[in-house]
Amino acid sequence: MAKLTFKTDYCKGCGLCVDACPKKLLQLAKDKINKKRHHPAEITDEAACVGCASCAMMCPDCIIKVER
Amino acid sequence: MVVFDKPHALNDMPFHYCPGCTHGIIHRLVAEVLDELGIEGRTIGIAPVGCSVMAYDYFNCDMIEAAHGRAPAIATGVKRSDPENHVVFTYQGDGDLASIGMAETVHAAARNENITVIFVNNAIYGMTGGQMAPTSLPGQVTQTSPYGRDVNHCGYPIRVCEMLAQLEGPEYLERVTVNSVKNIRAAKKAIKKAFQNQLDGKGFSLVEVVSSCPTNWGMTPQAALKWIDDNMLPYYPLGVYKDRSAAKEETK
Ligand SMILES: Cc1ncc(C[n+]2csc(CCOP(=O)(O)OP(=O)(O)O)c2C)c(N)n1
Ligand code: SF4
Ligand code: SF4
Ligand code: SF4
Ligand SMILES: [Mg+2]
C-alpha cells in the first residue's frame, strides 16, 4: 500500500494525473472546490495504489507526494 | 519511504502557469537534475521573456532575468566570469530562442559556449496571447494566422536542433517531449546529460523540449498532449541531433 499526499489548494484540476494512473484510481472531486476555484484531484481507493508515482510525474504543478 | 516529492531546487511558490501547461513539468525536471548532481548552490539560471519569465520565482538557485532572447549572451558572461565554479543554464521559449534571440542562440552554439540551454518549443508565443512563432506548424491556426500558417506567405517553421547540428561548435543537441510518463523519463535523462556535459567541460548542450500550450492551442490539457503526438512530433522528430563525445567514442 502506498500513501499519496496532495497539496490540494495548489491543484488546478487539469486532470493529467487522472489519465496517468495505470490503475484508474484518481478523479477530480466534483463536490469540492479549492482556493484556486478548481475541482481538486483525489484518490478513490488508496489501498489499491501501488505507489508507481506516474500521477506525480505527470502533474505539472508538482503537488503530489508519494510514499511507499 | 518517500518515492516522489517536489525537488529541493524548487521552492514552495505555486506556478502561475495555466492548468495542464507542461512548463511546470520541465521546471521540475531541471530542478531534479540540480538536486541529483548536487549543484543547486553554484547554479545560476537565466530566465527568458515569455510565459516562463517568472521562472526566477520558482527555482531555489540564483536566477537572472534576461532581456527578450538575450539569455545565451547573459549566460556567456556569467559562465566566463568563473568557469570553474558557475553552472549556468538558460530556460527559453521558442519565441525567445528562435525568433528575437536567434542570433544569440546560433553564436553561443558556434562558440561552443560551455552552458546548458533548455529550449521549450510549444510552437506559439504563449505569454502574449498566441501569436504565430517561427516554430508554428504549417497550417497552424494562431492569433496572427487565423486561416492557418500559410508557408507561401510566412515561410516554414525552423527546426532548431537540425539547424544547429550543421555547426561545428555545439557539443550536444537532443529533442525530447514530456507528453507521457515514458517521455518524461527520457527528457530527464537528456537534461541531466546536458548539465553533466557542462560539469565535464564539454561545451554547448541544448535540449529542445516539445511542450504544450493548451490555452493558446485552444484545447484541453489532454487534447494538447495528444496534439504533440499527432502534429508536433511528425514535424519535430525526437532524437539526438549531435553528440560529439559519443561520436568520438565510436570512431576510437
Ligand atoms: C523586446 C521585446 N519584444 C517583444 C516582446 C513581447 N513578447 C513577450 S513574450 C513574447 C514571446 C514569448 O513566446 P515564447 O518565447 O515562445 O514563450 P512562451 O510564452 O510560449 O513560453 C513576446 C514577443 C517583449 N517582451 N520584448
Ligand atoms: S501512485 Fe501510481 S497507482 Fe497510485 S494513484 Fe498514482 S499513478 Fe495511480
Ligand atoms: S495533475 Fe496535478 S494539478 Fe492537475 S489535477 Fe492532478 S494533482 Fe491537480
Ligand atoms: S499561455 Fe500556454 S505556455 Fe503560457 S502558461 Fe498558459 S498554457 Fe502555458
Ligand atoms: Mg512558445
GROMACS .gro file of C-alpha atoms and ligand atoms in nm:
model
  371
    1MET     CA    1   0.000   0.000   0.000
    2ALA     CA    2   0.118   0.349  -0.081
    3LYS     CA    3   0.029   0.690   0.058
    4LEU     CA    4  -0.047   0.992  -0.159
    5THR     CA    5  -0.049   1.348  -0.023
    6PHE     CA    6  -0.195   1.624  -0.243
    7LYS     CA    7  -0.125   1.993  -0.186
    8THR     CA    8  -0.493   2.033  -0.258
    9ASP     CA    9  -0.508   2.411  -0.265
   10TYR     CA   10  -0.241   2.421  -0.537
   11CYS     CA   11  -0.432   2.181  -0.766
   12LYS     CA   12  -0.552   2.327  -1.096
   13GLY     CA   13  -0.788   2.042  -1.179
   14CYS     CA   14  -0.616   1.977  -1.510
   15GLY     CA   15  -0.677   1.603  -1.483
   16LEU     CA   16  -0.341   1.493  -1.625
   17CYS     CA   17  -0.279   1.280  -1.314
   18VAL     CA   18  -0.617   1.112  -1.363
   19ASP     CA   19  -0.517   0.994  -1.712
   20ALA     CA   20  -0.167   0.895  -1.598
   21CYS     CA   21  -0.275   0.645  -1.331
   22PRO     CA   22  -0.245   0.294  -1.475
   23LYS     CA   23  -0.495   0.170  -1.217
   24LYS     CA   24  -0.754   0.447  -1.274
   25LEU     CA   25  -0.758   0.542  -0.906
   26LEU     CA   26  -0.780   0.920  -0.938
   27GLN     CA   27  -1.068   1.159  -1.007
   28LEU     CA   28  -1.146   1.529  -0.989
   29ALA     CA   29  -1.364   1.587  -0.683
   30LYS     CA   30  -1.683   1.730  -0.834
   31ASP     CA   31  -1.818   1.806  -0.486
   32LYS     CA   32  -1.514   2.010  -0.375
   33ILE     CA   33  -1.368   2.345  -0.478
   34ASN     CA   34  -1.023   2.456  -0.365
   35LYS     CA   35  -0.879   2.803  -0.303
   36LYS     CA   36  -0.788   2.834  -0.671
   37ARG     CA   37  -1.155   2.758  -0.755
   38HIS     CA   38  -1.078   2.424  -0.920
   39HIS     CA   39  -1.214   2.077  -0.856
   40PRO     CA   40  -0.905   1.917  -0.699
   41ALA     CA   41  -0.776   1.569  -0.775
   42GLU     CA   42  -0.832   1.297  -0.516
   43ILE     CA   43  -0.770   0.925  -0.481
   44THR     CA   44  -1.069   0.693  -0.480
   45ASP     CA   45  -0.911   0.378  -0.337
   46GLU     CA   46  -0.580   0.436  -0.160
   47ALA     CA   47  -0.546   0.069  -0.068
   48ALA     CA   48  -0.521  -0.018  -0.438
   49CYS     CA   49  -0.242   0.235  -0.508
   50VAL     CA   50   0.089   0.070  -0.599
   51GLY     CA   51   0.295   0.386  -0.547
   52CYS     CA   52   0.426   0.394  -0.904
   53ALA     CA   53   0.426   0.779  -0.894
   54SER     CA   54   0.304   0.809  -1.255
   55CYS     CA   55   0.045   1.061  -1.138
   56ALA     CA   56   0.307   1.268  -0.956
   57MET     CA   57   0.544   1.265  -1.254
   58MET     CA   58   0.269   1.389  -1.485
   59CYS     CA   59   0.146   1.665  -1.250
   60PRO     CA   60   0.261   1.998  -1.399
   61ASP     CA   61   0.225   2.166  -1.062
   62CYS     CA   62   0.423   1.909  -0.868
   63ILE     CA   63   0.172   1.883  -0.584
   64ILE     CA   64   0.161   1.506  -0.528
   65LYS     CA   65   0.388   1.338  -0.276
   66VAL     CA   66   0.413   0.960  -0.295
   67GLU     CA   67   0.526   0.734  -0.010
   68ARG     CA   68   0.552   0.359  -0.012
   69MET     CA   69   0.976   0.580   0.221
   70VAL     CA   70   0.923   0.887   0.004
   71VAL     CA   71   0.933   0.781  -0.361
   72PHE     CA   72   0.828   1.116  -0.509
   73ASP     CA   73   0.823   1.473  -0.380
   74LYS     CA   74   0.891   1.824  -0.506
   75PRO     CA   75   1.268   1.859  -0.561
   76HIS     CA   76   1.466   2.083  -0.324
   77ALA     CA   77   1.577   2.312  -0.609
   78LEU     CA   78   1.214   2.427  -0.648
   79ASN     CA   79   1.068   2.639  -0.369
   80ASP     CA   80   0.709   2.626  -0.246
   81MET     CA   81   0.572   2.906  -0.466
   82PRO     CA   82   0.274   2.784  -0.675
   83PHE     CA   83   0.337   2.806  -1.052
   84HIS     CA   84   0.136   3.073  -1.234
   85TYR     CA   85   0.108   2.854  -1.546
   86CYS     CA   86  -0.231   2.762  -1.695
   87PRO     CA   87  -0.385   2.429  -1.587
   88GLY     CA   88  -0.208   2.140  -1.760
   89CYS     CA   89   0.073   2.354  -1.909
   90THR     CA   90   0.386   2.140  -1.938
   91HIS     CA   91   0.623   2.428  -1.847
   92GLY     CA   92   0.576   2.304  -1.488
   93ILE     CA   93   0.696   1.952  -1.570
   94ILE     CA   94   1.006   2.092  -1.741
   95HIS     CA   95   1.085   2.317  -1.441
   96ARG     CA   96   1.064   2.012  -1.218
   97LEU     CA   97   1.296   1.803  -1.435
   98VAL     CA   98   1.561   2.078  -1.430
   99ALA     CA   99   1.528   2.102  -1.050
  100GLU     CA  100   1.553   1.724  -1.007
  101VAL     CA  101   1.876   1.728  -1.206
  102LEU     CA  102   2.018   2.011  -0.992
  103ASP     CA  103   1.936   1.801  -0.684
  104GLU     CA  104   2.083   1.480  -0.824
  105LEU     CA  105   2.406   1.646  -0.937
  106GLY     CA  106   2.430   1.840  -0.607
  107ILE     CA  107   2.486   2.171  -0.787
  108GLU     CA  108   2.198   2.391  -0.668
  109GLY     CA  109   2.431   2.613  -0.465
  110ARG     CA  110   2.655   2.703  -0.759
  111THR     CA  111   2.397   2.714  -1.037
  112ILE     CA  112   2.278   3.037  -1.196
  113GLY     CA  113   1.973   3.014  -1.419
  114ILE     CA  114   1.884   3.271  -1.684
  115ALA     CA  115   1.508   3.326  -1.729
  116PRO     CA  116   1.361   3.443  -2.062
  117VAL     CA  117   1.079   3.667  -2.164
  118GLY     CA  118   0.772   3.453  -2.226
  119CYS     CA  119   0.537   3.259  -2.001
  120SER     CA  120   0.839   3.137  -1.803
  121VAL     CA  121   0.954   3.496  -1.738
  122MET     CA  122   0.896   3.437  -1.368
  123ALA     CA  123   1.099   3.116  -1.351
  124TYR     CA  124   1.325   3.309  -1.112
  125ASP     CA  125   1.045   3.297  -0.855
  126TYR     CA  126   1.036   2.918  -0.854
  127PHE     CA  127   1.396   2.795  -0.851
  128ASN     CA  128   1.599   2.795  -0.532
  129CYS     CA  129   1.927   2.854  -0.718
  130ASP     CA  130   2.033   3.207  -0.820
  131MET     CA  131   1.846   3.341  -1.122
  132ILE     CA  132   1.883   3.636  -1.360
  133GLU     CA  133   1.610   3.770  -1.587
  134ALA     CA  134   1.740   3.846  -1.937
  135ALA     CA  135   1.601   4.085  -2.195
  136HIS     CA  136   1.396   3.902  -2.459
  137GLY     CA  137   1.613   3.648  -2.641
  138ARG     CA  138   1.941   3.752  -2.478
  139ALA     CA  139   1.969   3.467  -2.227
  140PRO     CA  140   2.261   3.290  -2.404
  141ALA     CA  141   2.458   3.617  -2.407
  142ILE     CA  142   2.399   3.673  -2.033
  143ALA     CA  143   2.482   3.307  -1.971
  144THR     CA  144   2.809   3.350  -2.161
  145GLY     CA  145   2.917   3.635  -1.934
  146VAL     CA  146   2.814   3.461  -1.613
  147LYS     CA  147   2.987   3.138  -1.713
  148ARG     CA  148   3.310   3.306  -1.828
  149SER     CA  149   3.333   3.513  -1.509
  150ASP     CA  150   3.401   3.195  -1.308
  151PRO     CA  151   3.405   2.891  -1.536
  152GLU     CA  152   3.527   2.650  -1.267
  153ASN     CA  153   3.251   2.723  -1.019
  154HIS     CA  154   2.948   2.856  -1.204
  155VAL     CA  155   2.699   2.615  -1.353
  156VAL     CA  156   2.481   2.816  -1.592
  157PHE     CA  157   2.160   2.730  -1.770
  158THR     CA  158   1.912   2.924  -1.979
  159TYR     CA  159   1.542   2.839  -1.993
  160GLN     CA  160   1.384   2.979  -2.310
  161GLY     CA  161   1.066   2.956  -2.515
  162ASP     CA  162   1.057   2.925  -2.892
  163GLY     CA  163   0.968   3.290  -2.949
  164ASP     CA  164   1.253   3.390  -2.720
  165LEU     CA  165   1.516   3.148  -2.852
  166ALA     CA  166   1.425   3.105  -3.220
  167SER     CA  167   1.287   3.448  -3.310
  168ILE     CA  168   1.420   3.758  -3.134
  169GLY     CA  169   1.709   3.562  -2.978
  170MET     CA  170   1.816   3.358  -3.280
  171ALA     CA  171   2.148   3.542  -3.320
  172GLU     CA  172   2.244   3.483  -2.956
  173THR     CA  173   2.148   3.115  -2.987
  174VAL     CA  174   2.344   3.050  -3.305
  175HIS     CA  175   2.658   3.230  -3.191
  176ALA     CA  176   2.662   3.071  -2.845
  177ALA     CA  177   2.636   2.733  -3.019
  178ALA     CA  178   2.901   2.824  -3.275
  179ARG     CA  179   3.140   2.928  -2.994
  180ASN     CA  180   3.064   2.602  -2.813
  181GLU     CA  181   2.995   2.809  -2.502
  182ASN     CA  182   3.004   2.575  -2.202
  183ILE     CA  183   2.640   2.634  -2.099
  184THR     CA  184   2.318   2.432  -2.082
  185VAL     CA  185   2.016   2.551  -2.278
  186ILE     CA  186   1.663   2.428  -2.204
  187PHE     CA  187   1.454   2.518  -2.508
  188VAL     CA  188   1.078   2.491  -2.459
  189ASN     CA  189   0.914   2.459  -2.802
  190ASN     CA  190   0.535   2.498  -2.785
  191ALA     CA  191   0.503   2.635  -3.140
  192ILE     CA  192   0.348   2.961  -3.023
  193TYR     CA  193   0.402   3.289  -2.841
  194GLY     CA  194   0.221   3.182  -2.526
  195MET     CA  195   0.263   3.482  -2.300
  196THR     CA  196   0.144   3.747  -2.542
  197GLY     CA  197  -0.175   3.563  -2.634
  198GLY     CA  198  -0.096   3.307  -2.901
  199GLN     CA  199   0.070   3.475  -3.198
  200MET     CA  200   0.250   3.271  -3.465
  201ALA     CA  201   0.607   3.174  -3.373
  202PRO     CA  202   0.895   3.076  -3.603
  203THR     CA  203   0.812   2.722  -3.490
  204SER     CA  204   0.434   2.729  -3.555
  205LEU     CA  205   0.342   2.440  -3.784
  206PRO     CA  206   0.230   2.475  -4.147
  207GLY     CA  207  -0.147   2.527  -4.135
  208GLN     CA  208  -0.147   2.600  -3.760
  209VAL     CA  209  -0.419   2.844  -3.657
  210THR     CA  210  -0.287   3.121  -3.430
  211GLN     CA  211  -0.398   3.475  -3.346
  212THR     CA  212  -0.186   3.608  -3.634
  213SER     CA  213  -0.261   3.321  -3.876
  214PRO     CA  214  -0.639   3.282  -3.833
  215TYR     CA  215  -0.666   3.080  -4.157
  216GLY     CA  216  -0.367   2.863  -4.064
  217ARG     CA  217   0.003   2.932  -4.126
  218ASP     CA  218   0.047   2.982  -4.499
  219VAL     CA  219   0.405   2.881  -4.580
  220ASN     CA  220   0.395   3.077  -4.907
  221HIS     CA  221   0.343   3.392  -4.708
  222CYS     CA  222   0.511   3.322  -4.370
  223GLY     CA  223   0.775   3.068  -4.464
  224TYR     CA  224   0.843   2.737  -4.294
  225PRO     CA  225   0.891   2.659  -3.926
  226ILE     CA  226   1.251   2.630  -3.808
  227ARG     CA  227   1.384   2.302  -3.672
  228VAL     CA  228   1.636   2.436  -3.421
  229CYS     CA  229   1.821   2.111  -3.338
  230GLU     CA  230   1.864   2.018  -3.705
  231MET     CA  231   1.981   2.369  -3.790
  232LEU     CA  232   2.237   2.393  -3.506
  233ALA     CA  233   2.362   2.042  -3.587
  234GLN     CA  234   2.511   2.189  -3.907
  235LEU     CA  235   2.754   2.392  -3.695
  236GLU     CA  236   3.094   2.260  -3.595
  237GLY     CA  237   3.057   2.421  -3.250
  238PRO     CA  238   2.792   2.258  -3.030
  239GLU     CA  239   2.860   1.951  -2.818
  240TYR     CA  240   2.513   1.808  -2.770
  241LEU     CA  241   2.167   1.863  -2.920
  242GLU     CA  242   1.867   1.647  -2.839
  243ARG     CA  243   1.490   1.683  -2.885
  244VAL     CA  244   1.257   1.530  -2.627
  245THR     CA  245   0.898   1.577  -2.514
  246VAL     CA  246   0.701   1.548  -2.189
  247ASN     CA  247   0.358   1.427  -2.301
  248SER     CA  248   0.374   1.088  -2.122
  249VAL     CA  249   0.548   0.933  -1.822
  250LYS     CA  250   0.780   0.742  -2.055
  251ASN     CA  251   0.873   1.057  -2.247
  252ILE     CA  252   0.923   1.250  -1.922
  253ARG     CA  253   1.179   0.990  -1.809
  254ALA     CA  254   1.367   1.025  -2.138
  255ALA     CA  255   1.353   1.406  -2.116
  256LYS     CA  256   1.504   1.394  -1.767
  257LYS     CA  257   1.792   1.180  -1.892
  258ALA     CA  258   1.867   1.429  -2.170
  259ILE     CA  259   1.853   1.728  -1.934
  260LYS     CA  260   2.086   1.553  -1.691
  261LYS     CA  261   2.332   1.484  -1.969
  262ALA     CA  262   2.317   1.848  -2.078
  263PHE     CA  263   2.421   1.956  -1.727
  264GLN     CA  264   2.679   1.678  -1.687
  265ASN     CA  265   2.841   1.790  -2.014
  266GLN     CA  266   2.889   2.135  -1.868
  267LEU     CA  267   3.045   1.991  -1.550
  268ASP     CA  268   3.278   1.787  -1.772
  269GLY     CA  269   3.375   2.099  -1.968
  270LYS     CA  270   3.238   1.962  -2.294
  271GLY     CA  271   3.050   2.270  -2.413
  272PHE     CA  272   2.720   2.390  -2.556
  273SER     CA  273   2.441   2.146  -2.474
  274LEU     CA  274   2.083   2.217  -2.579
  275VAL     CA  275   1.776   2.011  -2.502
  276GLU     CA  276   1.467   2.105  -2.704
  277VAL     CA  277   1.156   2.003  -2.513
  278VAL     CA  278   0.841   1.983  -2.726
  279SER     CA  279   0.584   2.130  -2.489
  280SER     CA  280   0.213   2.210  -2.484
  281CYS     CA  281   0.015   2.533  -2.467
  282PRO     CA  282  -0.342   2.419  -2.407
  283THR     CA  283  -0.466   2.777  -2.363
  284ASN     CA  284  -0.345   2.919  -2.693
  285TRP     CA  285  -0.378   2.596  -2.890
  286GLY     CA  286  -0.742   2.619  -2.776
  287MET     CA  287  -0.783   2.270  -2.635
  288THR     CA  288  -0.791   2.072  -2.312
  289PRO     CA  289  -0.461   1.972  -2.150
  290GLN     CA  290  -0.532   1.610  -2.251
  291ALA     CA  291  -0.601   1.701  -2.614
  292ALA     CA  292  -0.284   1.913  -2.617
  293LEU     CA  293  -0.069   1.614  -2.514
  294LYS     CA  294  -0.222   1.414  -2.799
  295TRP     CA  295  -0.172   1.707  -3.039
  296ILE     CA  296   0.201   1.680  -2.963
  297ASP     CA  297   0.200   1.318  -3.085
  298ASP     CA  298  -0.021   1.381  -3.386
  299ASN     CA  299   0.111   1.716  -3.511
  300MET     CA  300   0.432   1.831  -3.339
  301LEU     CA  301   0.639   1.513  -3.345
  302PRO     CA  302   0.594   1.437  -3.717
  303TYR     CA  303   0.750   1.780  -3.793
  304TYR     CA  304   0.986   1.780  -3.493
  305PRO     CA  305   1.113   1.420  -3.460
  306LEU     CA  306   1.258   1.322  -3.124
  307GLY     CA  307   1.619   1.217  -3.106
  308VAL     CA  308   1.985   1.309  -3.064
  309TYR     CA  309   2.095   1.552  -3.335
  310LYS     CA  310   2.452   1.589  -3.219
  311ASP     CA  311   2.667   1.424  -2.953
  312ARG     CA  312   3.030   1.496  -3.025
  313SER     CA  313   3.178   1.295  -2.738
  314ALA     CA  314   2.969   0.988  -2.819
  315ALA     CA  315   3.065   1.016  -3.187
  316LYS     CA  316   3.435   1.033  -3.089
  317GLU     CA  317   3.398   0.724  -2.871
  318GLU     CA  318   3.254   0.534  -3.165
  319THR     CA  319   3.539   0.618  -3.403
  320LYS     CA  320   3.805   0.515  -3.148
  321LIG     C1  321   1.190   4.332  -2.698
  321LIG     C2  322   1.056   4.266  -2.680
  321LIG     N1  323   0.982   4.236  -2.789
  321LIG     C3  324   0.863   4.177  -2.775
  321LIG     C4  325   0.815   4.147  -2.650
  321LIG     C5  326   0.678   4.080  -2.637
  321LIG     N2  327   0.686   3.939  -2.603
  321LIG     C6  328   0.676   3.897  -2.475
  321LIG     S1  329   0.679   3.731  -2.460
  321LIG     C7  330   0.696   3.712  -2.628
  321LIG     C8  331   0.705   3.576  -2.691
  321LIG     C9  332   0.703   3.463  -2.595
  321LIG     O1  333   0.694   3.341  -2.662
  321LIG     P1  334   0.786   3.218  -2.626
  321LIG     O2  335   0.926   3.259  -2.615
  321LIG     O3  336   0.755   3.111  -2.725
  321LIG     O4  337   0.741   3.176  -2.478
  321LIG     P2  338   0.607   3.106  -2.428
  321LIG     O5  339   0.527   3.216  -2.367
  321LIG     O6  340   0.539   3.041  -2.545
  321LIG     O7  341   0.654   3.005  -2.326
  321LIG    C10  342   0.698   3.835  -2.691
  321LIG    C11  343   0.708   3.852  -2.837
  321LIG    C12  344   0.895   4.179  -2.539
  321LIG     N3  345   0.857   4.149  -2.413
  321LIG     N4  346   1.015   4.239  -2.556
  322SF4     S1  347   0.100   0.625  -0.747
  322SF4    FE1  348   0.052   0.509  -0.934
  322SF4     S2  349  -0.115   0.371  -0.872
  322SF4    FE2  350  -0.102   0.528  -0.713
  322SF4     S3  351  -0.251   0.684  -0.776
  322SF4    FE3  352  -0.052   0.747  -0.858
  322SF4     S4  353  -0.046   0.662  -1.066
  322SF4    FE4  354  -0.212   0.557  -0.956
  323SF4     S1  355  -0.211   1.678  -1.243
  323SF4    FE1  356  -0.173   1.797  -1.055
  323SF4     S2  357  -0.275   1.995  -1.089
  323SF4    FE2  358  -0.355   1.854  -1.244
  323SF4     S3  359  -0.542   1.767  -1.149
  323SF4    FE3  360  -0.375   1.626  -1.098
  323SF4     S4  361  -0.298   1.696  -0.898
  323SF4    FE4  362  -0.424   1.863  -0.983
  324SF4     S1  363  -0.027   3.053  -2.220
  324SF4    FE1  364   0.037   2.848  -2.288
  324SF4     S2  365   0.259   2.834  -2.241
  324SF4    FE2  366   0.173   3.008  -2.126
  324SF4     S3  367   0.123   2.924  -1.923
  324SF4    FE3  368  -0.065   2.915  -2.048
  324SF4     S4  369  -0.062   2.711  -2.141
  324SF4    FE4  370   0.146   2.752  -2.065
  325MG      MG  371   0.636   2.947  -2.704
   0.00000   0.00000   0.00000
